[in-house]
Coordinates of C-alpha atoms in Angstrom, one line a residue:
Chain A
M524 CA 16.4 11.9 28.8
I525 CA 16.0 11.9 25.1
R526 CA 17.7 14.9 23.5
V527 CA 15.6 16.5 20.7
S528 CA 16.1 19.5 18.5
I529 CA 13.5 21.2 16.3
I530 CA 13.8 23.0 13.0
G531 CA 10.9 25.4 12.2
S532 CA 8.6 28.0 13.8
G533 CA 5.1 27.2 12.3
N534 CA 2.0 25.9 14.1
V535 CA 3.3 22.3 14.5
A536 CA 6.8 23.5 15.6
Q537 CA 5.4 25.8 18.2
H538 CA 3.1 23.2 19.7
L539 CA 6.0 20.7 19.8
I540 CA 8.3 23.2 21.5
K541 CA 5.6 23.8 24.1
V542 CA 4.9 20.2 24.9
F543 CA 8.5 19.1 24.9
S544 CA 9.5 22.0 27.2
L545 CA 7.1 20.8 29.8
N546 CA 8.2 17.1 29.5
T547 CA 10.7 15.6 31.9
D548 CA 11.6 12.7 29.6
I549 CA 12.7 15.1 26.8
E550 CA 15.5 17.6 26.7
L551 CA 14.9 20.2 24.1
V552 CA 18.4 21.1 23.0
Q553 CA 18.2 23.5 20.1
I554 CA 15.5 25.3 18.0
F555 CA 16.5 26.4 14.5
V556 CA 14.5 29.2 13.0
R557 CA 15.0 32.0 10.5
N558 CA 13.6 34.7 12.7
K559 CA 14.4 34.2 16.4
K560 CA 11.5 36.4 17.5
T561 CA 8.9 33.8 16.4
V562 CA 9.7 31.4 19.2
L563 CA 11.2 33.8 21.9
E564 CA 8.1 33.5 24.0
L565 CA 8.3 29.7 24.0
I566 CA 11.9 28.9 24.9
S567 CA 15.0 30.6 26.4
A568 CA 17.0 32.7 23.9
D569 CA 20.2 30.6 24.3
K570 CA 18.5 27.6 22.7
I571 CA 17.4 29.5 19.6
F572 CA 19.7 29.3 16.5
S573 CA 19.6 30.4 12.9
N574 CA 22.8 28.8 11.6
Y575 CA 23.1 25.0 11.2
K576 CA 26.9 25.4 11.8
D577 CA 26.0 25.7 15.5
F578 CA 24.3 22.3 15.5
I579 CA 24.9 20.0 18.5
P580 CA 24.4 16.2 17.9
V581 CA 21.2 14.9 19.5
D582 CA 19.0 11.7 19.6
L583 CA 16.4 13.2 17.3
V584 CA 16.0 16.2 15.0
I585 CA 12.5 17.1 14.0
I586 CA 12.0 19.1 10.8
A587 CA 8.6 20.8 11.4
V588 CA 8.2 23.0 8.3
T589 CA 5.6 23.1 5.5
D590 CA 5.7 20.2 3.0
G591 CA 7.1 22.4 0.2
A592 CA 10.2 23.4 2.4
I593 CA 11.1 19.9 3.9
E594 CA 13.5 18.9 1.1
L595 CA 15.2 22.3 0.9
V596 CA 15.8 22.3 4.7
Y597 CA 17.1 18.8 4.6
Q598 CA 19.5 19.5 1.8
E599 CA 20.9 22.5 3.7
L600 CA 21.8 20.4 6.8
P601 CA 25.6 20.2 7.1
F602 CA 25.7 17.1 9.3
T603 CA 25.3 13.4 8.6
S604 CA 24.3 10.2 10.5
Q605 CA 21.7 11.9 12.7
L606 CA 18.1 10.6 13.1
I607 CA 16.0 13.2 11.3
V608 CA 12.2 13.1 10.9
H609 CA 9.6 15.3 9.3
T610 CA 6.1 15.9 10.6
S611 CA 4.2 15.8 7.3
G612 CA 1.2 13.5 6.5
T613 CA 1.9 13.6 2.8
F614 CA 5.7 14.1 2.2
S615 CA 7.4 11.0 1.0
L616 CA 10.6 9.9 2.7
E617 CA 12.0 8.6 -0.6
V618 CA 12.7 12.2 -1.8
L619 CA 15.3 12.6 1.0
K620 CA 18.9 11.4 0.4
N621 CA 20.3 8.9 2.9
K622 CA 23.0 11.2 4.3
N623 CA 21.2 10.9 7.6
R624 CA 18.8 8.3 9.1
I625 CA 15.3 9.5 8.3
G626 CA 11.8 8.9 9.5
V627 CA 8.4 10.4 10.2
F628 CA 6.8 11.9 13.3
Y629 CA 3.3 12.9 12.2
P630 CA 1.0 14.3 14.8
L631 CA -2.5 13.9 13.4
Q632 CA -4.1 17.1 14.6
T633 CA -5.1 20.6 13.6
F634 CA -2.7 23.1 15.1
S635 CA -3.4 26.9 15.4
K636 CA -1.0 29.0 17.3
S637 CA -3.7 30.6 19.5
K638 CA -5.4 27.4 20.5
E639 CA -3.9 25.0 23.1
V640 CA -4.1 21.3 22.5
D641 CA -4.0 18.2 24.8
F642 CA -1.1 16.2 23.3
K643 CA -2.0 13.1 25.3
T644 CA -4.9 12.3 23.0
I645 CA -3.2 13.2 19.7
P646 CA -2.4 10.2 17.5
I647 CA 1.4 10.3 16.7
C648 CA 2.1 8.3 13.5
I649 CA 5.7 7.1 13.3
E650 CA 7.9 5.5 10.6
A651 CA 11.6 4.8 10.6
Q652 CA 14.1 2.9 8.4
N653 CA 15.3 0.6 11.2
E654 CA 14.1 -0.8 14.5
N655 CA 16.5 1.2 16.7
D656 CA 15.3 4.5 15.3
Y657 CA 11.7 3.3 15.5
K658 CA 12.3 2.7 19.3
T659 CA 13.6 6.2 19.7
L660 CA 10.6 7.7 17.9
E661 CA 8.3 5.5 20.0
C662 CA 9.9 6.8 23.2
V663 CA 9.6 10.4 22.2
A664 CA 6.0 9.9 21.0
H665 CA 5.0 8.0 24.2
A666 CA 6.5 10.8 26.3
I667 CA 3.9 13.2 25.0
S668 CA 0.9 11.0 23.8
N669 CA -1.1 7.9 24.8
S670 CA -1.8 7.2 21.1
V671 CA 1.3 6.1 19.2
H672 CA 0.9 4.2 15.8
R673 CA 3.3 2.5 13.4
I674 CA 1.9 3.8 10.1
N675 CA 3.5 3.2 6.7
A676 CA 3.7 5.8 3.9
K677 CA 0.6 4.9 2.1
Q678 CA -1.5 4.7 5.2
R679 CA -0.1 8.1 6.4
L680 CA -1.0 9.7 3.1
S681 CA -4.5 8.2 3.3
L682 CA -4.8 9.6 6.9
H683 CA -3.8 13.0 5.8
V684 CA -6.3 13.0 2.9
A685 CA -9.0 11.8 5.3
A686 CA -8.0 14.6 7.7
V687 CA -8.5 17.2 5.0
Y688 CA -12.1 16.1 4.8
V689 CA -12.9 15.7 8.5
C690 CA -11.0 18.8 9.6
N691 CA -10.2 21.3 6.9
F692 CA -13.3 20.8 4.8
T693 CA -15.4 20.6 8.0
N694 CA -14.0 23.9 9.2
Y695 CA -14.9 25.4 5.9
M696 CA -18.5 24.2 6.5
Y697 CA -18.4 26.1 9.7
T698 CA -17.1 29.2 7.8
I699 CA -20.2 29.0 5.5
G700 CA -22.5 28.6 8.5
N701 CA -20.8 31.7 10.1
D702 CA -21.2 33.7 6.8
I703 CA -24.9 32.8 6.6
C704 CA -25.5 33.8 10.2
N705 CA -23.7 37.2 9.6
L706 CA -25.8 37.9 6.5
N707 CA -29.0 37.3 8.4
N708 CA -28.1 39.2 11.6
L709 CA -27.8 36.0 13.7
S710 CA -25.0 35.2 16.1
F711 CA -22.8 32.2 15.1
E712 CA -23.1 31.2 18.8
I713 CA -26.5 29.7 18.1
L714 CA -24.9 27.1 15.8
K715 CA -22.3 26.0 18.3
P716 CA -24.3 23.4 20.3
L717 CA -25.2 21.8 16.9
I718 CA -21.6 21.7 15.9
Q719 CA -20.5 20.1 19.2
E720 CA -23.3 17.5 19.0
T721 CA -22.4 16.7 15.4
A722 CA -18.9 15.9 16.5
N723 CA -20.0 14.1 19.6
K724 CA -22.5 11.8 17.8
I725 CA -19.9 10.0 15.8
M726 CA -18.1 9.0 19.0
L727 CA -21.1 6.7 19.5
L728 CA -22.6 6.2 16.0
S729 CA -21.0 5.5 12.6
P730 CA -21.2 8.6 10.4
A731 CA -23.7 6.8 8.2
M732 CA -25.9 6.1 11.2
A733 CA -25.5 9.7 12.4
Q734 CA -26.6 11.3 9.1
T735 CA -29.6 13.6 9.4
G736 CA -31.1 16.4 7.4
P737 CA -33.2 17.0 4.2
A738 CA -30.8 15.2 1.9
I739 CA -30.8 11.8 3.6
R740 CA -34.6 12.1 4.0
K741 CA -34.8 13.0 0.3
D742 CA -37.0 15.9 1.4
T743 CA -37.1 17.5 -2.1
G744 CA -39.3 20.4 -1.0
T745 CA -36.9 21.6 1.7
L746 CA -33.9 21.0 -0.5
K747 CA -35.4 23.2 -3.2
T748 CA -36.4 25.9 -0.6
H749 CA -32.8 26.0 0.7
F750 CA -31.2 26.0 -2.8
D751 CA -33.5 28.9 -3.8
F752 CA -32.7 30.8 -0.6
L753 CA -29.0 30.8 -1.2
T754 CA -27.6 33.7 -3.2
N755 CA -23.9 32.9 -3.1
D756 CA -22.9 30.9 -6.2
N757 CA -20.1 29.0 -4.4
Q758 CA -22.5 28.1 -1.5
K759 CA -25.1 26.9 -4.0
E760 CA -22.6 24.7 -5.9
I761 CA -21.5 23.1 -2.6
Y762 CA -25.1 22.6 -1.5
K763 CA -25.9 20.9 -4.8
L764 CA -22.8 18.6 -4.9
L765 CA -23.0 17.5 -1.2
T766 CA -26.7 17.0 -1.3
K767 CA -26.4 14.7 -4.4
S768 CA -23.5 12.9 -2.7
I769 CA -25.5 12.2 0.5
I770 CA -28.5 11.0 -1.5
D771 CA -26.3 8.7 -3.7
N772 CA -24.5 7.4 -0.7
G773 CA -27.8 6.8 1.2
N774 CA -29.1 4.8 -1.8
K775 CA -26.0 2.5 -1.6
L776 CA -26.6 1.6 2.1
Chain B
M1175 CA -48.3 22.7 34.6
I1176 CA -48.5 23.4 30.9
R1177 CA -50.5 20.7 29.1
V1178 CA -48.8 19.5 25.9
S1179 CA -49.7 16.9 23.2
I1180 CA -47.4 15.7 20.4
I1181 CA -48.2 14.4 16.9
G1182 CA -45.5 12.3 15.4
S1183 CA -43.0 9.5 16.1
G1184 CA -39.8 10.5 14.3
N1185 CA -36.5 11.5 15.8
V1186 CA -37.6 15.0 17.0
A1187 CA -41.0 13.7 18.3
Q1188 CA -39.2 10.9 20.3
H1189 CA -36.7 13.3 21.9
L1190 CA -39.4 15.7 22.8
I1191 CA -41.5 12.9 24.4
K1192 CA -38.5 11.9 26.4
V1193 CA -37.6 15.4 27.7
F1194 CA -41.2 16.4 28.4
S1195 CA -41.9 13.1 30.3
L1196 CA -39.1 13.9 32.7
N1197 CA -40.1 17.5 33.2
T1198 CA -42.2 18.6 36.2
D1199 CA -43.5 21.8 34.5
I1200 CA -45.0 20.0 31.5
E1201 CA -47.8 17.5 31.5
L1202 CA -47.6 15.3 28.4
V1203 CA -51.3 14.6 27.7
Q1204 CA -51.5 12.7 24.4
I1205 CA -49.2 11.4 21.7
F1206 CA -50.8 10.9 18.2
V1207 CA -49.0 8.3 16.0
R1208 CA -50.0 6.0 13.2
N1209 CA -48.2 3.0 14.7
K1210 CA -48.5 2.8 18.5
K1211 CA -45.5 0.5 18.8
T1212 CA -43.1 3.3 17.7
V1213 CA -43.4 5.1 21.0
L1214 CA -44.5 2.4 23.4
E1215 CA -41.1 2.3 25.1
L1216 CA -41.2 6.0 25.8
I1217 CA -44.6 6.6 27.3
S1218 CA -47.5 4.7 28.9
A1219 CA -49.9 3.1 26.4
D1220 CA -53.0 5.0 27.7
K1221 CA -51.5 8.2 26.4
I1222 CA -50.9 6.9 22.8
F1223 CA -53.7 7.6 20.2
S1224 CA -54.1 7.2 16.5
N1225 CA -57.5 8.9 16.0
Y1226 CA -57.8 12.7 16.3
K1227 CA -61.4 12.2 17.4
D1228 CA -60.0 11.2 20.8
F1229 CA -58.3 14.7 21.1
I1230 CA -58.4 16.4 24.5
P1231 CA -57.9 20.2 24.5
V1232 CA -54.4 21.3 25.8
D1233 CA -52.3 24.4 26.0
L1234 CA -50.1 23.4 23.1
V1235 CA -50.1 20.8 20.3
I1236 CA -46.7 20.1 18.7
I1237 CA -46.7 18.6 15.2
A1238 CA -43.3 16.9 15.0
V1239 CA -43.3 15.3 11.5
T1240 CA -41.2 15.8 8.4
D1241 CA -41.7 19.0 6.5
G1242 CA -43.5 17.3 3.6
A1243 CA -46.2 15.9 6.0
I1244 CA -46.9 19.0 8.2
E1245 CA -49.6 20.5 5.9
L1246 CA -51.4 17.2 5.5
V1247 CA -51.4 16.5 9.3
Y1248 CA -52.6 20.0 10.0
Q1249 CA -55.5 19.7 7.5
E1250 CA -56.6 16.4 9.1
L1251 CA -57.0 17.9 12.6
P1252 CA -60.8 18.1 13.4
F1253 CA -60.5 20.7 16.1
T1254 CA -60.1 24.5 16.0
S1255 CA -58.8 27.4 18.2
Q1256 CA -55.9 25.4 19.6
L1257 CA -52.3 26.6 19.8
I1258 CA -50.5 24.4 17.3
V1259 CA -46.8 24.6 16.3
H1260 CA -44.5 22.7 14.0
T1261 CA -40.8 21.9 14.7
S1262 CA -39.4 22.6 11.2
G1263 CA -36.6 25.0 10.4
T1264 CA -37.8 25.6 6.8
F1265 CA -41.7 25.1 6.7
S1266 CA -43.5 28.4 6.3
L1267 CA -46.4 29.1 8.7
E1268 CA -48.3 30.9 5.9
V1269 CA -49.1 27.6 4.2
L1270 CA -51.4 26.7 7.2
K1271 CA -55.0 28.0 7.4
N1272 CA -56.0 29.9 10.5
K1273 CA -58.5 27.5 11.8
N1274 CA -56.1 27.2 14.9
R1275 CA -53.6 29.6 16.4
I1276 CA -50.3 28.6 14.8
G1277 CA -46.6 29.0 15.6
V1278 CA -43.1 27.4 15.5
F1279 CA -41.1 25.5 18.1
Y1280 CA -37.8 24.6 16.3
P1281 CA -35.1 22.9 18.3
L1282 CA -31.8 23.6 16.4
Q1283 CA -30.1 20.2 16.9
T1284 CA -29.4 16.9 15.1
F1285 CA -31.5 14.2 16.5
S1286 CA -30.9 10.4 16.1
K1287 CA -33.0 7.9 18.0
S1288 CA -30.1 6.1 19.4
K1289 CA -28.2 9.1 20.7
E1290 CA -29.2 11.0 23.9
V1291 CA -29.0 14.8 23.8
D1292 CA -28.8 17.4 26.5
F1293 CA -31.8 19.6 25.9
K1294 CA -30.6 22.4 28.3
T1295 CA -28.0 23.5 25.7
I1296 CA -30.2 23.2 22.6
P1297 CA -31.4 26.5 21.1
I1298 CA -35.2 26.5 20.8
C1299 CA -36.3 29.0 18.1
I1300 CA -39.9 30.1 18.6
E1301 CA -42.4 32.1 16.7
A1302 CA -46.1 32.8 17.3
Q1303 CA -48.9 35.0 15.9
N1304 CA -49.7 36.8 19.2
E1305 CA -47.9 37.6 22.4
N1306 CA -50.0 35.3 24.6
D1307 CA -49.2 32.3 22.5
Y1308 CA -45.5 33.5 22.4
K1309 CA -45.5 33.5 26.2
T1310 CA -46.8 29.9 26.3
L1311 CA -44.2 28.7 23.8
E1312 CA -41.5 30.6 25.8
C1313 CA -42.6 28.8 29.0
V1314 CA -42.5 25.4 27.4
A1315 CA -39.1 26.1 25.8
H1316 CA -37.6 27.5 29.0
A1317 CA -38.9 24.4 30.9
I1318 CA -36.5 22.2 28.8
S1319 CA -33.7 24.6 27.5
N1320 CA -31.6 27.5 28.7
S1321 CA -31.3 28.8 25.2
V1322 CA -34.6 30.2 23.9
H1323 CA -34.8 32.6 20.9
R1324 CA -37.4 34.7 19.2
I1325 CA -36.7 34.0 15.5
N1326 CA -38.7 35.1 12.5
A1327 CA -39.4 33.0 9.5
K1328 CA -36.5 34.2 7.3
Q1329 CA -34.0 33.9 10.2
R1330 CA -35.3 30.4 10.9
L1331 CA -34.8 29.4 7.3
S1332 CA -31.3 30.8 7.2
L1333 CA -30.5 28.9 10.5
H1334 CA -31.7 25.7 8.9
V1335 CA -29.6 26.3 5.8
A1336 CA -26.6 27.0 7.9
A1337 CA -27.3 23.9 10.0
V1338 CA -27.2 21.8 6.8
Y1339 CA -23.6 23.0 6.2
V1340 CA -22.3 22.7 9.8
C1341 CA -24.1 19.5 10.6
N1342 CA -25.4 17.4 7.7
F1343 CA -22.5 18.3 5.3
T1344 CA -19.9 18.0 8.1
N1345 CA -21.2 14.6 9.0
Y1346 CA -20.8 13.6 5.3
M1347 CA -17.2 14.7 5.6
Y1348 CA -16.9 12.3 8.5
T1349 CA -18.4 9.6 6.2
I1350 CA -15.8 10.2 3.6
G1351 CA -13.0 10.1 6.3
N1352 CA -14.5 6.8 7.5
D1353 CA -14.6 5.4 3.9
I1354 CA -10.9 6.4 3.3
C1355 CA -9.9 4.7 6.6
N1356 CA -11.8 1.5 5.7
L1357 CA -10.2 1.4 2.2
N1358 CA -6.7 1.6 3.8
N1359 CA -7.1 -0.8 6.7
L1360 CA -7.1 2.0 9.3
S1361 CA -9.5 2.4 12.2
F1362 CA -11.8 5.5 12.0
E1363 CA -10.9 5.8 15.8
I1364 CA -7.6 7.5 14.8
L1365 CA -9.5 10.4 13.3
K1366 CA -11.7 11.1 16.3
P1367 CA -9.4 13.3 18.3
L1368 CA -9.0 15.5 15.2
I1369 CA -12.8 15.7 14.7
Q1370 CA -13.2 16.7 18.3
E1371 CA -10.5 19.3 18.2
T1372 CA -11.9 20.8 14.9
A1373 CA -15.2 21.3 16.6
N1374 CA -13.6 22.5 19.9
K1375 CA -11.4 25.1 18.1
I1376 CA -14.3 27.2 16.8
M1377 CA -15.5 27.6 20.4
L1378 CA -12.5 29.9 20.8
L1379 CA -11.5 31.0 17.3
S1380 CA -13.5 32.2 14.3
P1381 CA -13.8 29.5 11.6
A1382 CA -11.6 31.7 9.4
M1383 CA -8.9 31.9 12.1
A1384 CA -9.2 28.1 12.7
Q1385 CA -8.7 27.1 9.1
T1386 CA -5.6 24.9 8.6
G1387 CA -4.4 22.5 5.9
P1388 CA -2.9 22.5 2.4
A1389 CA -5.6 24.6 0.8
I1390 CA -5.4 27.6 3.0
R1391 CA -1.5 27.3 2.8
K1392 CA -1.8 27.1 -1.0
D1393 CA 0.4 24.0 -0.7
T1394 CA 0.0 23.0 -4.4
G1395 CA 2.3 20.0 -4.2
T1396 CA 0.4 18.4 -1.3
L1397 CA -3.0 19.3 -3.0
K1398 CA -1.9 17.5 -6.2
T1399 CA -0.6 14.5 -4.3
H1400 CA -4.0 14.2 -2.5
F1401 CA -6.0 14.6 -5.6
D1402 CA -4.0 12.0 -7.5
F1403 CA -4.3 9.6 -4.5
L1404 CA -8.1 9.7 -4.5
T1405 CA -9.7 7.1 -6.8
N1406 CA -13.4 7.8 -6.0
D1407 CA -14.8 10.4 -8.5
N1408 CA -17.3 11.8 -6.0
Q1409 CA -14.5 12.3 -3.4
K1410 CA -12.3 13.9 -6.1
E1411 CA -15.0 16.3 -7.1
I1412 CA -15.6 17.4 -3.5
Y1413 CA -11.9 17.7 -2.9
K1414 CA -11.5 20.0 -5.9
L1415 CA -14.5 22.2 -5.2
L1416 CA -13.8 22.7 -1.5
T1417 CA -10.1 23.3 -2.0
K1418 CA -10.9 26.0 -4.6
S1419 CA -13.5 27.5 -2.2
I1420 CA -11.0 27.6 0.7
I1421 CA -8.3 29.2 -1.5
D1422 CA -10.8 31.8 -3.0
N1423 CA -12.1 32.6 0.5
G1424 CA -8.6 33.0 1.9
N1425 CA -7.7 35.4 -0.9
K1426 CA -10.7 37.6 0.2
L1427 CA -9.6 37.9 3.8

C-alpha cells in the first residue's frame, strides 16, 4: 500500500480523491481543505483536515490546487523531507524551494465535478528529482492509469498549451454552436452526432486529413454567406480568423 | 422500393452511394459523374453515367456536389418535372428555376472518403416545396437514418454555420494540438483521451458548464506563460482571441 495525502478540493482534487478511494493499492491518509464540506461526500470526515499541524507523514503528498495557489500552499507546509507533487501542466518546479522532495503528477484531462471520468485511459505525466521518487510516482500513476509518461517540464508545458486548444478552445466552439442553435430555435442535440464524429475521426485520420468544410474547400460563396449571416461581432471575428488559418494551413500542405 | 439517382462523386456522394447500396428500401438507379473511375469501387459499372441524355426517370435525384457547382449542374439537366434535391447546408433553393420540383436533403455530418460513418445517427435535414415531395424525402431519409428533421432554409443555414464551429474549427484546434506535439517530440496520441472526453462531456453537461482551463479560471499567470511559450504568430493570435472570448463569455454567465 502506498500512502497518499491530498491538498485541495477543486475539480482535480475531487476526482483524485474518488479514484484513490476505490483503489486497493493506495491508502488515502489525509485530505487538507479550507472548507471541510466541499469533500464530505467523497471521504469519511475523520480523514478531512484544515490545519497542516495535524499532518501525518506519507509516501506522497499531492497539491491539487490552481496554479496561482501552488507556491503559497507549498510555503505554508510546516514539514520537510516529504515527497510533494503538484498536478499542474504549466507550473514550474523551480519556483518551489527544496525543503521537501518535489515532483509533478499531471493528469492530462478535463475535469468537471459533475462528470465522471475513466482514469484508466488518462495519461499521467510524471516528473521527479530522483529515481526513487520517480518510482513512487510511477507506482501511484500505474495504480490508477494504463497510460503513464515521463515528461520533462518543457514537454509538459507544451502538452498543457496543446490541451488548451484541443479541449478548452474546442469546448468554446461547442458553446458558440449552442448559442447559434438557441438563437434559431434549434436544439443543440442535433449537433451532437457531428461533435462525436469530429472527435472520432482523428482516432483514425490525422487532423489535416480529417479537415472538411467551406474553408478547406476555399468555397468563397459559402464563406461569405456564413460571415454575412452572423450578427455577433465576436463570432464573426473568430469565423474570419479561423477560416483564414485553415486556408493558409491548407496551402502549406 | 424508392428509386434514387445521384449526381456527384465527392465525399457526400460517395457516402450516400454506399449507404443506399446496402439499403433494401432504396433502389440506386444511376450515378452521374464526370470521371467514372471515382465511383467504380462503390457500384457496378453499368449504373455509372456521364451524359444526362441517358437519364432514366426516378422518384428522387440527389445533386451531391459542392455549393459552387449546384446551380451549374442543375441548369445542365435536360429533363423536367423530376424531384431534385441538393445536399448543401447553405445553398438557397430560390436560386434554382422551377423546371423541376426541388428540395433539400442535407445530412448534418463531416464526411471524409476514408472514414466510415453510421448513417443511423446522422440528422437528415429535409425541405420540399409540397407535401407529397416532403413525404418522399422523409421515406428516403428514414430508410437510412433514425434522425429526420423538417428544417427551413434559415434554420438550415444556421445549422451549417454552427457546424463550421463545432466541426471544422474544432478539427483545426486538433491540427494545432498536433503541430505543438510534433514540435516538442510528443506523440499526438497522448492528447486523444482528452479530445474524446471533451466531446463526451457535452453529451451530459452544457458547453458552458463543461468549460475548464486557465481562461475560464482567469488564471492570468498561466495564460501569460502559455502566450509567451507560443512562437507561431497564428497560434498566438488564436490563443489571444479565444482566451478573451472565453473570459468575456464567462463574465456574462
